[in-house]
Short mmCIF file of C-alpha atoms in Angstrom, two decimals:
data_model
loop_
_atom_site.label_atom_id
_atom_site.label_comp_id
_atom_site.label_asym_id
_atom_site.label_seq_id
_atom_site.Cartn_x
_atom_site.Cartn_y
_atom_site.Cartn_z
CA MET A 1 32.17 139.28 156.39
CA ARG A 2 35.51 139.21 154.66
CA ARG A 3 37.99 136.60 155.81
CA SER A 4 41.69 137.35 155.81
CA ARG A 5 44.20 134.67 154.82
CA THR A 6 47.14 134.28 157.14
CA PRO A 7 50.34 133.68 155.15
CA ILE A 8 52.46 130.70 156.00
CA PRO A 9 55.73 131.68 157.68
CA GLY A 10 58.62 131.71 155.24
CA GLN A 11 56.36 131.82 152.17
CA ALA A 12 56.27 134.99 150.08
CA SER A 13 53.85 136.03 147.45
CA LEU A 14 54.74 134.92 143.93
CA ARG A 15 53.99 138.41 142.67
CA GLN A 16 56.47 139.95 145.08
CA ASN A 17 59.30 137.59 144.06
CA VAL A 18 59.08 138.14 140.30
CA SER A 19 61.48 140.83 139.19
CA ILE A 20 60.27 142.76 136.19
CA LEU A 21 63.22 143.77 134.02
CA PRO A 22 63.35 146.04 130.99
CA PRO A 23 62.50 144.40 127.65
CA MET A 24 65.22 142.02 126.59
CA SER A 25 65.69 139.87 123.55
CA TRP A 26 64.79 136.72 125.47
CA LEU A 27 63.55 135.95 128.98
CA VAL A 28 64.44 132.56 130.33
CA PRO A 29 62.63 131.42 133.48
CA ARG A 30 64.81 129.92 136.15
CA ILE A 31 63.42 127.98 139.11
CA ARG A 32 65.25 128.50 142.39
CA PRO A 33 64.84 125.49 144.67
CA CYS A 34 63.51 126.26 148.13
CA PRO A 35 61.84 124.05 150.75
CA PHE A 36 58.91 126.43 151.16
CA GLU A 37 58.66 128.52 148.05
CA CYS A 38 59.04 128.37 144.28
CA VAL A 39 60.26 131.68 142.96
CA LEU A 40 60.22 132.50 139.26
CA GLU A 41 63.11 134.69 138.23
CA ALA A 42 63.96 136.19 134.89
CA GLY A 43 67.34 136.93 133.46
CA PRO A 44 68.72 138.29 130.21
CA VAL A 45 70.12 135.94 127.56
CA PRO A 46 72.47 137.13 124.80
CA SER A 47 70.75 137.47 121.47
CA THR A 48 73.40 135.30 119.80
CA SER A 49 72.48 132.16 121.77
CA THR A 50 70.40 129.52 120.00
CA ILE A 51 67.44 128.25 121.97
CA TRP A 52 66.17 125.69 119.47
CA GLU A 53 66.45 124.93 115.80
CA LEU A 54 64.54 122.90 113.24
CA PRO A 55 66.13 119.63 112.12
CA GLU A 56 67.60 119.47 108.66
CA THR A 57 64.95 117.91 106.44
CA THR A 58 66.72 118.23 103.10
CA ARG A 59 67.91 114.83 101.90
CA ASN A 60 70.73 114.37 99.47
CA ILE A 61 69.62 111.68 97.02
CA GLU A 62 72.47 109.91 95.28
CA GLY A 63 72.15 108.68 91.72
CA LEU A 64 70.45 111.71 90.14
CA ASP A 65 71.81 113.61 87.16
CA ASP A 66 72.09 117.39 86.83
CA GLN A 67 68.41 117.65 85.88
CA GLY A 68 67.26 115.61 88.88
CA ARG A 69 66.42 112.51 86.85
CA PRO A 70 67.52 109.00 87.90
CA ASP A 71 70.84 107.99 86.39
CA PRO A 72 70.75 104.40 85.05
CA ALA A 73 74.56 104.22 85.20
CA TYR A 74 74.51 104.69 88.98
CA ALA A 75 72.04 101.84 89.45
CA THR A 76 74.20 99.65 87.22
CA ALA A 77 77.26 100.54 89.28
CA LEU A 78 75.46 99.40 92.42
CA GLY A 79 74.66 96.06 90.81
CA LEU A 80 70.92 96.54 90.23
CA LEU A 81 69.58 94.76 87.17
CA GLU A 82 66.32 95.40 85.36
CA ALA A 83 63.77 92.63 85.62
CA PRO A 84 63.34 90.70 82.35
CA LEU A 85 60.09 91.28 80.48
CA GLY A 86 59.28 87.57 80.43
CA ARG A 87 59.36 87.25 84.20
CA ARG A 88 57.42 90.47 84.61
CA ALA A 89 54.66 89.03 82.40
CA ALA A 90 54.73 85.80 84.41
CA ALA A 91 54.39 87.78 87.67
CA ALA A 92 51.38 89.66 86.28
CA ALA A 93 49.80 86.37 85.18
CA VAL A 94 50.19 84.92 88.68
CA ASP A 95 48.59 87.99 90.27
CA VAL A 96 45.68 87.94 87.82
CA GLY A 97 45.20 84.22 88.37
CA LEU A 98 45.10 84.75 92.13
CA LEU A 99 42.47 87.48 91.67
CA ILE A 100 40.33 85.16 89.56
CA LEU A 101 40.69 82.47 92.21
CA VAL A 102 39.24 84.63 95.00
CA MET A 103 36.37 85.60 92.68
CA THR A 104 35.34 81.95 92.25
CA PRO A 105 32.32 82.21 94.65
CA PHE A 106 30.92 85.08 92.60
CA VAL A 107 31.51 83.29 89.32
CA VAL A 108 29.90 80.04 90.49
CA LEU A 109 26.97 81.33 92.56
CA ALA A 110 26.10 84.81 91.31
CA LEU A 111 27.24 85.02 87.70
CA PRO A 112 24.25 83.07 86.21
CA VAL A 113 21.70 85.39 87.82
CA VAL A 114 23.71 88.52 87.07
CA GLY A 115 24.07 87.40 83.47
CA ARG A 116 20.30 87.10 83.06
CA PHE A 117 19.86 90.56 84.54
CA LEU A 118 22.47 92.11 82.24
CA THR A 119 20.89 90.52 79.18
CA GLY A 120 17.40 91.83 80.17
CA ARG A 121 15.83 88.45 80.71
CA ILE A 122 14.86 89.43 84.29
CA ASP A 123 14.53 92.74 86.11
CA TRP A 124 15.32 93.79 89.70
CA TYR A 125 12.11 92.26 90.95
CA GLY A 126 13.03 88.99 89.30
CA VAL A 127 16.51 89.09 90.82
CA VAL A 128 15.18 89.64 94.34
CA ASN A 129 12.51 86.96 94.03
CA HIS A 130 14.69 84.51 92.16
CA PRO A 131 15.14 81.12 93.88
CA ASP A 132 18.91 81.60 93.73
CA ALA A 133 18.82 85.10 95.17
CA MET A 134 20.39 84.10 98.50
CA PRO A 135 23.31 82.12 96.96
CA THR A 136 23.86 85.03 94.58
CA LEU A 137 24.06 87.47 97.48
CA VAL A 138 26.39 85.23 99.52
CA GLY A 139 28.70 84.56 96.58
CA THR A 140 28.92 88.25 95.73
CA ALA A 141 29.65 89.24 99.34
CA VAL A 142 32.31 86.57 99.85
CA SER A 143 34.08 87.42 96.62
CA ALA A 144 33.96 91.14 97.40
CA VAL A 145 35.56 90.61 100.82
CA LEU A 146 38.25 88.31 99.43
CA VAL A 147 39.08 90.72 96.61
CA LEU A 148 39.31 93.63 99.05
CA VAL A 149 41.62 91.70 101.36
CA LEU A 150 43.79 90.48 98.48
CA VAL A 151 44.14 93.94 96.93
CA SER A 152 44.97 95.51 100.30
CA VAL A 153 47.63 92.92 101.04
CA GLN A 154 49.12 93.19 97.57
CA ILE A 155 49.34 96.99 97.71
CA GLY A 156 50.72 96.97 101.25
CA CYS A 157 53.38 94.40 100.42
CA THR A 158 54.33 96.33 97.29
CA GLY A 159 54.79 99.56 99.23
CA VAL A 160 56.71 98.08 102.17
CA LEU A 161 58.42 94.95 100.83
CA GLY A 162 58.38 95.61 97.10
CA TRP A 163 56.65 92.40 96.04
CA THR A 164 53.30 90.89 95.27
CA VAL A 165 52.70 87.16 95.22
CA GLY A 166 53.60 86.97 91.54
CA ARG A 167 56.76 89.05 91.95
CA LEU A 168 57.81 87.01 94.96
CA VAL A 169 57.56 83.81 92.94
CA THR A 170 59.45 85.21 89.94
CA GLY A 171 62.19 87.03 91.91
CA ILE A 172 61.20 90.63 91.14
CA ARG A 173 61.08 93.64 93.46
CA VAL A 174 59.57 97.09 92.96
CA ILE A 175 61.56 100.10 94.20
CA ASP A 176 61.42 103.87 93.98
CA VAL A 177 63.28 104.77 90.81
CA ALA A 178 64.85 107.87 92.41
CA THR A 179 65.88 106.70 95.88
CA LEU A 180 66.25 103.00 94.96
CA GLU A 181 64.40 102.14 98.16
CA ARG A 182 60.91 100.88 99.04
CA PRO A 183 58.29 102.91 97.16
CA GLY A 184 55.81 103.34 100.00
CA VAL A 185 52.09 102.63 100.13
CA ARG A 186 51.15 105.87 98.34
CA LEU A 187 53.20 105.08 95.23
CA ALA A 188 52.10 101.45 95.34
CA LEU A 189 48.44 102.54 95.41
CA LEU A 190 49.06 104.90 92.50
CA ARG A 191 50.78 102.11 90.60
CA GLY A 192 47.88 99.69 91.12
CA ALA A 193 45.26 102.30 90.23
CA SER A 194 47.05 103.18 87.00
CA VAL A 195 46.83 99.51 86.00
CA TRP A 196 43.27 98.57 87.02
CA VAL A 197 41.33 101.81 86.57
CA PRO A 198 41.53 101.45 82.75
CA ILE A 199 39.60 98.18 83.17
CA LEU A 200 36.51 100.26 82.36
CA ILE A 201 37.60 99.76 78.80
CA VAL A 202 38.23 96.13 78.00
CA VAL A 203 41.80 96.40 76.78
CA GLY A 204 42.83 99.03 79.34
CA PRO A 205 45.10 96.95 81.62
CA LEU A 206 46.64 95.14 78.66
CA ALA A 207 47.50 98.44 76.97
CA VAL A 208 49.08 99.77 80.16
CA MET A 209 51.19 96.65 80.65
CA ALA A 210 52.18 96.57 76.98
CA SER A 211 53.66 100.05 77.36
CA SER A 212 56.60 98.41 79.17
CA LEU A 213 57.89 97.14 75.84
CA GLY A 214 59.25 100.60 75.05
CA ARG A 215 62.45 101.97 76.58
CA VAL A 216 62.55 105.24 78.49
CA GLN A 217 66.04 106.45 79.54
CA GLY A 218 67.41 103.03 78.75
CA ARG A 219 64.85 101.16 80.87
CA HIS A 220 61.67 99.20 80.16
CA ARG A 221 59.29 101.23 82.31
CA GLY A 222 55.62 101.16 81.44
CA LEU A 223 53.05 103.91 81.82
CA HIS A 224 52.02 102.69 85.27
CA GLU A 225 55.65 102.72 86.44
CA ARG A 226 56.32 106.20 85.10
CA MET A 227 53.19 107.54 86.81
CA SER A 228 54.14 105.98 90.15
CA ARG A 229 57.93 106.63 89.82
CA THR A 230 58.73 102.96 90.39
CA TRP A 231 61.05 100.42 88.77
CA SER A 232 61.05 96.62 88.68
CA VAL A 233 64.43 95.01 89.37
CA ASP A 234 65.74 91.46 89.24
CA VAL A 235 66.91 90.15 92.63
CA ARG A 236 67.93 86.71 91.37
CA SER A 237 70.79 87.85 89.17
CA GLY A 238 71.42 91.29 90.67
CA LEU A 239 71.58 93.05 94.00
CA ASP A 240 68.55 92.92 96.29
CA PRO A 241 67.72 96.58 97.07
CA TYR A 242 65.90 95.53 100.23
CA ASP A 243 69.11 94.11 101.71
CA GLU A 244 70.10 97.21 103.65
CA LYS A 245 73.60 96.05 104.52
CA ARG A 246 74.56 95.18 100.96
CA MET A 247 72.96 98.35 99.59
CA ARG A 248 74.86 100.49 102.07
CA LEU A 249 78.12 98.82 101.10
CA ALA A 250 77.34 99.13 97.38
CA ARG A 251 76.64 102.86 97.72
CA LYS A 252 79.95 103.41 99.49
CA ILE A 253 81.85 101.51 96.82
CA ALA A 254 80.07 103.35 93.98
CA VAL A 255 80.97 106.83 95.25
CA ALA A 256 84.39 105.97 96.70
CA GLU A 257 87.48 107.15 94.90
CA PRO A 258 89.85 104.49 93.56
CA PRO A 259 92.65 103.67 96.02
CA LEU A 260 96.02 105.21 95.41
CA ARG A 261 98.66 102.69 94.43
CA SER A 262 102.32 103.26 94.99
CA ARG A 263 104.55 103.34 91.95
CA SER A 264 106.62 100.23 91.38
CA LEU A 265 110.14 100.98 92.57
CA PRO A 266 113.19 99.81 90.61
CA THR A 267 114.80 96.67 91.96
CA LEU A 268 117.49 94.25 90.96
CA ASN A 269 114.78 92.08 89.41
CA ALA A 270 114.84 94.52 86.50
CA VAL A 271 118.05 92.82 85.38
CA VAL A 272 116.25 89.50 85.02
CA GLN A 273 112.99 90.84 83.66
CA GLY A 274 114.75 93.07 81.13
CA HIS A 275 112.78 96.24 81.77
CA GLY A 276 112.71 99.15 84.13
CA TYR A 277 115.53 101.08 85.72
CA GLN A 278 118.61 99.04 86.60
CA PRO A 279 120.44 100.42 89.62
CA GLY A 280 124.19 100.17 89.81
CA PRO A 281 125.93 97.68 92.10
CA ARG A 282 126.23 98.67 95.71
CA THR A 283 129.55 99.24 97.36
CA GLY A 284 130.76 99.83 100.87
CA ALA A 285 133.48 102.22 99.79
CA GLY A 286 132.09 105.03 101.89
CA VAL A 287 132.50 102.97 105.07
CA LEU A 288 135.09 100.26 104.61
CA GLY A 289 137.02 101.46 101.58
CA VAL A 290 137.30 100.13 98.06
CA ALA A 291 137.71 96.38 97.76
CA GLU A 292 141.01 95.18 96.34
CA PRO A 293 140.73 93.59 92.88
CA HIS A 294 141.79 89.97 92.52
CA PRO A 295 145.26 89.43 91.04
CA PRO A 296 145.75 88.48 87.38
CA GLY A 297 145.38 84.84 86.47
CA ARG A 298 142.51 84.28 88.90
CA ARG A 299 138.92 84.16 87.83
CA HIS A 300 135.71 84.69 89.72
CA VAL A 301 132.98 82.03 89.53
CA VAL A 302 129.55 83.03 90.75
CA GLY A 303 127.89 80.24 92.65
CA LEU A 304 124.37 79.86 91.29
CA MET A 305 123.05 76.35 91.41
CA GLY A 306 121.26 74.77 88.50
CA LEU A 307 123.48 75.99 85.62
CA ALA A 308 125.38 73.32 83.69
CA VAL A 309 128.94 73.57 82.39
CA ASP A 310 130.18 71.68 79.39
CA GLU A 311 132.97 69.17 79.63
CA THR A 312 135.60 71.48 78.08
CA ASP A 313 135.72 73.83 81.09
CA ALA A 314 138.90 74.02 83.05
CA PRO A 315 139.14 72.22 86.39
CA ALA A 316 137.40 74.10 89.12
CA SER A 317 136.69 73.64 92.76
CA ALA A 318 133.47 74.20 94.65
CA THR A 319 131.14 76.90 93.47
CA GLY A 320 131.95 80.48 94.26
CA ALA A 321 135.72 80.08 94.79
CA PHE A 322 138.47 82.17 93.32
CA LEU A 323 140.28 79.70 91.07
CA GLU A 324 143.84 79.69 89.81
CA GLN A 325 143.71 79.79 86.02
CA PRO A 326 146.58 79.46 83.52
CA ALA A 327 147.21 82.16 80.99
CA PRO A 328 144.84 81.87 78.03
CA PRO A 329 146.49 80.35 74.90
CA ASP A 330 146.75 82.17 71.66
CA PRO A 331 143.57 81.94 69.63
CA VAL A 332 143.61 79.42 66.82
CA PRO A 333 142.15 80.54 63.50
CA GLY A 334 138.71 79.01 62.98
CA ALA A 335 138.34 77.99 66.63
CA PRO A 336 135.36 79.25 68.65
CA ALA A 337 135.91 82.18 70.96
CA PRO A 338 136.82 81.17 74.51
CA ARG A 339 134.07 81.42 77.11
CA ARG A 340 134.22 83.98 79.86
CA ALA A 341 134.70 82.71 83.35
CA SER A 342 131.80 84.75 84.66
CA ASP A 343 129.43 82.86 82.36
CA ALA A 344 130.01 79.61 84.20
CA LEU A 345 127.44 79.72 87.02
CA THR A 346 127.27 76.26 88.52
CA THR A 347 126.85 74.55 91.84
CA GLN A 348 129.61 72.00 91.26
CA ASN A 349 132.44 72.39 88.72
CA ARG A 350 134.11 69.11 87.87
CA PRO A 351 137.67 68.61 86.52
CA ALA A 352 137.79 67.86 82.83
CA ARG A 353 138.30 64.21 81.94
CA PRO A 354 140.89 63.40 79.27
CA SER A 355 139.09 62.68 76.06
CA PRO A 356 140.28 62.56 72.46
CA ALA A 357 137.20 64.48 71.29
CA PRO A 358 135.53 66.83 73.75
CA THR A 359 131.75 66.58 73.75
CA THR A 360 129.21 69.00 75.13
CA VAL A 361 126.27 67.72 77.15
CA GLU A 362 123.20 69.91 76.67
CA ARG A 363 121.33 70.51 79.89
CA PRO A 364 118.75 73.10 80.93
CA LEU A 365 120.13 76.33 82.29
CA THR A 366 118.11 76.08 85.46
CA GLN A 367 116.66 73.03 87.11
CA PRO A 368 115.09 72.43 90.53
CA VAL A 369 117.56 71.33 93.17
CA ALA A 370 116.27 68.39 95.16
CA THR A 371 119.46 67.41 97.03
CA ILE A 372 122.37 69.59 98.07
CA GLY A 373 125.66 68.06 96.94
CA THR A 374 127.36 66.62 93.91
CA ALA A 375 124.70 63.97 93.32
CA ALA A 376 122.14 66.61 92.35
CA THR A 377 124.27 68.13 89.60
CA ARG A 378 126.00 65.25 87.83
CA ALA A 379 124.23 63.11 85.28
CA GLN A 380 123.22 59.53 85.87
CA GLY A 381 126.08 57.12 85.29
CA ASP A 382 128.90 59.71 85.55
CA PRO A 383 131.72 58.71 87.86
CA PRO A 384 132.12 60.83 90.97
CA PRO A 385 134.51 63.76 90.43
CA PRO A 386 137.82 63.87 92.26
CA ALA A 387 138.34 66.00 95.29
CA ALA A 388 138.53 69.74 94.83
CA PRO A 389 141.94 71.42 94.81
CA GLU A 390 143.25 72.77 98.05
CA SER A 391 143.31 76.30 96.66
CA VAL A 392 139.69 76.76 97.84
CA PRO A 393 139.55 78.36 101.28
CA ARG A 394 137.81 76.07 103.75
CA THR A 395 136.47 76.76 107.18
CA SER A 396 137.59 74.73 110.10
CA ALA A 397 135.32 71.92 111.22
CA GLY A 398 132.66 72.88 113.72
CA ARG A 399 132.89 76.63 113.01
CA ALA A 400 130.10 78.31 111.01
CA LEU A 401 130.30 81.30 108.74
CA LEU A 402 128.90 84.62 109.90
CA LEU A 403 126.32 86.88 108.30
CA ARG A 404 126.66 90.58 109.12
CA LEU A 405 123.61 92.70 108.36
CA ASP A 406 123.92 96.38 107.50
CA VAL A 407 122.02 97.20 110.68
CA GLY A 408 124.95 95.87 112.71
CA THR A 409 123.61 92.43 113.63
CA VAL A 410 125.99 89.47 113.22
CA LEU A 411 124.37 86.05 112.82
CA PRO A 412 126.12 82.65 112.80
CA VAL A 413 124.97 80.54 109.86
CA ASP A 414 124.93 77.25 111.73
CA ARG A 415 121.39 76.37 110.65
CA THR A 416 118.77 77.49 108.15
CA LEU A 417 117.88 81.17 108.51
CA LEU A 418 114.72 82.82 107.19
CA LEU A 419 115.17 86.58 106.84
CA GLY A 420 112.36 89.09 106.40
CA ARG A 421 110.27 91.74 108.07
CA GLN A 422 108.00 89.17 109.76
CA PRO A 423 109.25 85.76 108.64
CA THR A 424 107.20 82.62 109.18
CA HIS A 425 107.91 78.94 108.76
CA PRO A 426 106.86 77.52 105.39
CA ASP A 427 104.72 74.78 106.89
CA GLY A 428 103.38 77.00 109.65
CA GLU A 429 104.99 74.89 112.41
CA PRO A 430 108.15 75.94 114.27
CA SER A 431 111.24 73.85 113.59
CA SER A 432 114.42 73.59 115.63
CA ALA A 433 116.48 73.42 112.42
CA THR A 434 115.20 76.79 111.17
CA SER A 435 115.59 80.19 112.81
CA LEU A 436 113.49 83.24 112.00
CA VAL A 437 115.42 86.50 111.71
CA GLU A 438 113.33 89.67 111.73
CA VAL A 439 115.07 92.45 109.79
CA PRO A 440 113.93 96.02 110.53
CA ASP A 441 112.99 97.84 107.34
CA PRO A 442 111.00 101.10 107.65
CA SER A 443 110.84 101.46 103.85
CA LEU A 444 109.05 98.07 103.51
CA SER A 445 111.39 96.99 100.73
CA VAL A 446 111.94 93.64 102.45
CA SER A 447 109.14 91.10 102.15
CA LYS A 448 107.72 89.36 105.20
CA THR A 449 109.61 86.16 104.34
CA HIS A 450 112.23 87.39 101.88
CA VAL A 451 115.24 85.06 101.64
CA LEU A 452 116.47 81.73 103.00
CA VAL A 453 120.13 81.29 103.98
CA ARG A 454 121.56 77.88 104.96
CA PRO A 455 125.10 76.55 105.42
CA VAL A 456 126.62 74.19 102.87
CA GLY A 457 130.29 73.20 103.00
CA GLY A 458 132.44 76.30 103.19
CA ALA A 459 129.73 78.61 101.82
CA VAL A 460 126.08 79.49 102.29
CA GLU A 461 123.16 78.81 99.98
CA VAL A 462 120.79 81.68 99.23
CA VAL A 463 117.21 81.01 98.06
CA ASP A 464 114.79 83.81 97.23
CA GLN A 465 111.34 83.10 98.72
CA GLY A 466 109.31 84.80 96.00
CA SER A 467 110.00 88.30 97.32
CA LYS A 468 108.69 91.43 95.67
CA ASN A 469 111.96 93.35 95.41
CA GLY A 470 114.22 90.38 94.66
CA THR A 471 117.49 88.97 95.97
CA SER A 472 120.96 89.14 94.43
CA ILE A 473 124.54 88.08 95.18
CA LEU A 474 127.23 90.72 94.74
CA ARG A 475 130.79 89.62 94.10
CA ALA A 476 133.63 91.85 92.89
CA GLY A 477 131.19 94.59 91.93
CA GLU A 478 129.03 92.30 89.77
CA ALA A 479 125.47 91.58 90.86
CA HIS A 480 123.71 88.34 89.94
CA ALA A 481 119.95 88.38 90.58
CA LEU A 482 118.17 85.24 91.75
CA ARG A 483 114.79 84.25 90.45
CA PRO A 484 112.18 83.12 92.98
CA GLY A 485 113.06 79.61 94.16
CA GLU A 486 116.48 79.67 92.46
CA VAL A 487 119.41 78.62 94.64
CA GLY A 488 122.62 80.63 94.72
CA VAL A 489 125.86 80.07 96.65
CA ALA A 490 127.68 82.91 98.39
CA ARG A 491 131.16 82.57 99.87
CA VAL A 492 133.26 84.57 102.28
CA GLY A 493 133.54 88.17 101.08
CA ASP A 494 130.32 88.12 99.07
CA SER A 495 127.33 90.33 99.80
CA ILE A 496 123.68 89.34 99.72
CA HIS A 497 121.24 92.10 98.73
CA PHE A 498 117.56 91.63 99.60
CA GLY A 499 115.34 94.69 99.17
CA ASP A 500 117.23 97.70 100.51
CA ARG A 501 119.18 95.57 103.00
CA THR A 502 122.63 94.03 102.67
CA ALA A 503 124.22 91.06 104.43
CA ASP A 504 127.97 90.37 104.18
CA VAL A 505 129.29 86.81 104.40
CA LEU A 506 132.21 86.68 106.87
CA GLY A 507 134.54 83.93 107.88
CA PRO A 508 134.27 82.17 111.23
#
């Protein structure tokens, strides 16, 4: 009797719900969720869609030449050094000594009986019935197990870590000569077999190891190393190839292009250094008009501290002032040529003392300034100079000079100012007597801490802070560059150039 199956309500036959479409390039099954049925549908997929793809297995190995051979220059650029032959021989001696050590049970217990058998003094029956047969068997078995364990560990460590016990002691590692990475167990096994298989002839291993004395492609690689494509490197003096972080960094540095360096731009320091392009003095004629020249009979003294003046100079006031000068006398035959006023760059000009015979005191052109004032520039034992003439313009007491930057900022010079892109205090600690002035400079011609400006009398002192593009004082169209650490004095009407920026000294 044939039983009929009653279908569950809401459930359709799977065969009835599968739509058979014409042959397409691909048929992708899609499962439509349903509480009572699971229907398999098929739909066309464009032939251009990618269903799956094999991963890229080709590896780009760095350090190979055009013929696919390892390039020794690349390994040298990474910092890998070839292991010295002396230490390689010492490592081999340690490994051989360790092998002899684990064979001690065989040598002590079994070698006497085996020696008699090899010389023909006893046969197999005599070996089996010998009183020392059991110790011979135990010694041979123990030595065989120890040798097997030692060889397995040595080969495994060579393939994974690059060292045996002897190489670990002597600071040598074995790497793949092509990839400069761990050689793997297969190459380590091939390396060991190429050394110990020739033991069938007595001098086999020695001949294989002695082949390392020759140089192949600039390296001491023996026959066993060439067969296994390995290389022994020195990790004491060179780079450890098993340090993944350092190797990754060394590979990046070896293949990286040298950084581009910007060309040195011409600055006012070229005047001092005597080379390079010397730009002309700056002028504000395009904005403020041409400056009026000083009248005849007045000279211009540039205020740079640290330059001495001989005793025959004319009386002068404080540094940087425009001084009234008498007309120059007629030259006397045989007398030295008169000095130019612009050559006298001092911090304090003293009136000449009456003397029957003028003498010249030789002093260095520049000297470090320890104290601001007349005591720092006059010699020991000289009497204090008289007061300066009243022809020098003076600022009223309690009112500071102003410093107007070319960006429009006006700063009162009532304390020490440090100007730069990102100025910092010299000692790293903020000081109430020093103010930091950040000068915007998109061209980066201004150093972070470029120049120091501080008030002194009726002028300001300017000290270059070892900037890259230099500092100079411009007066009457003549620029005087300051060396790093040199102190200069600027007065009202002067301009201070630092980098591509300009600061004008204004009255209060």
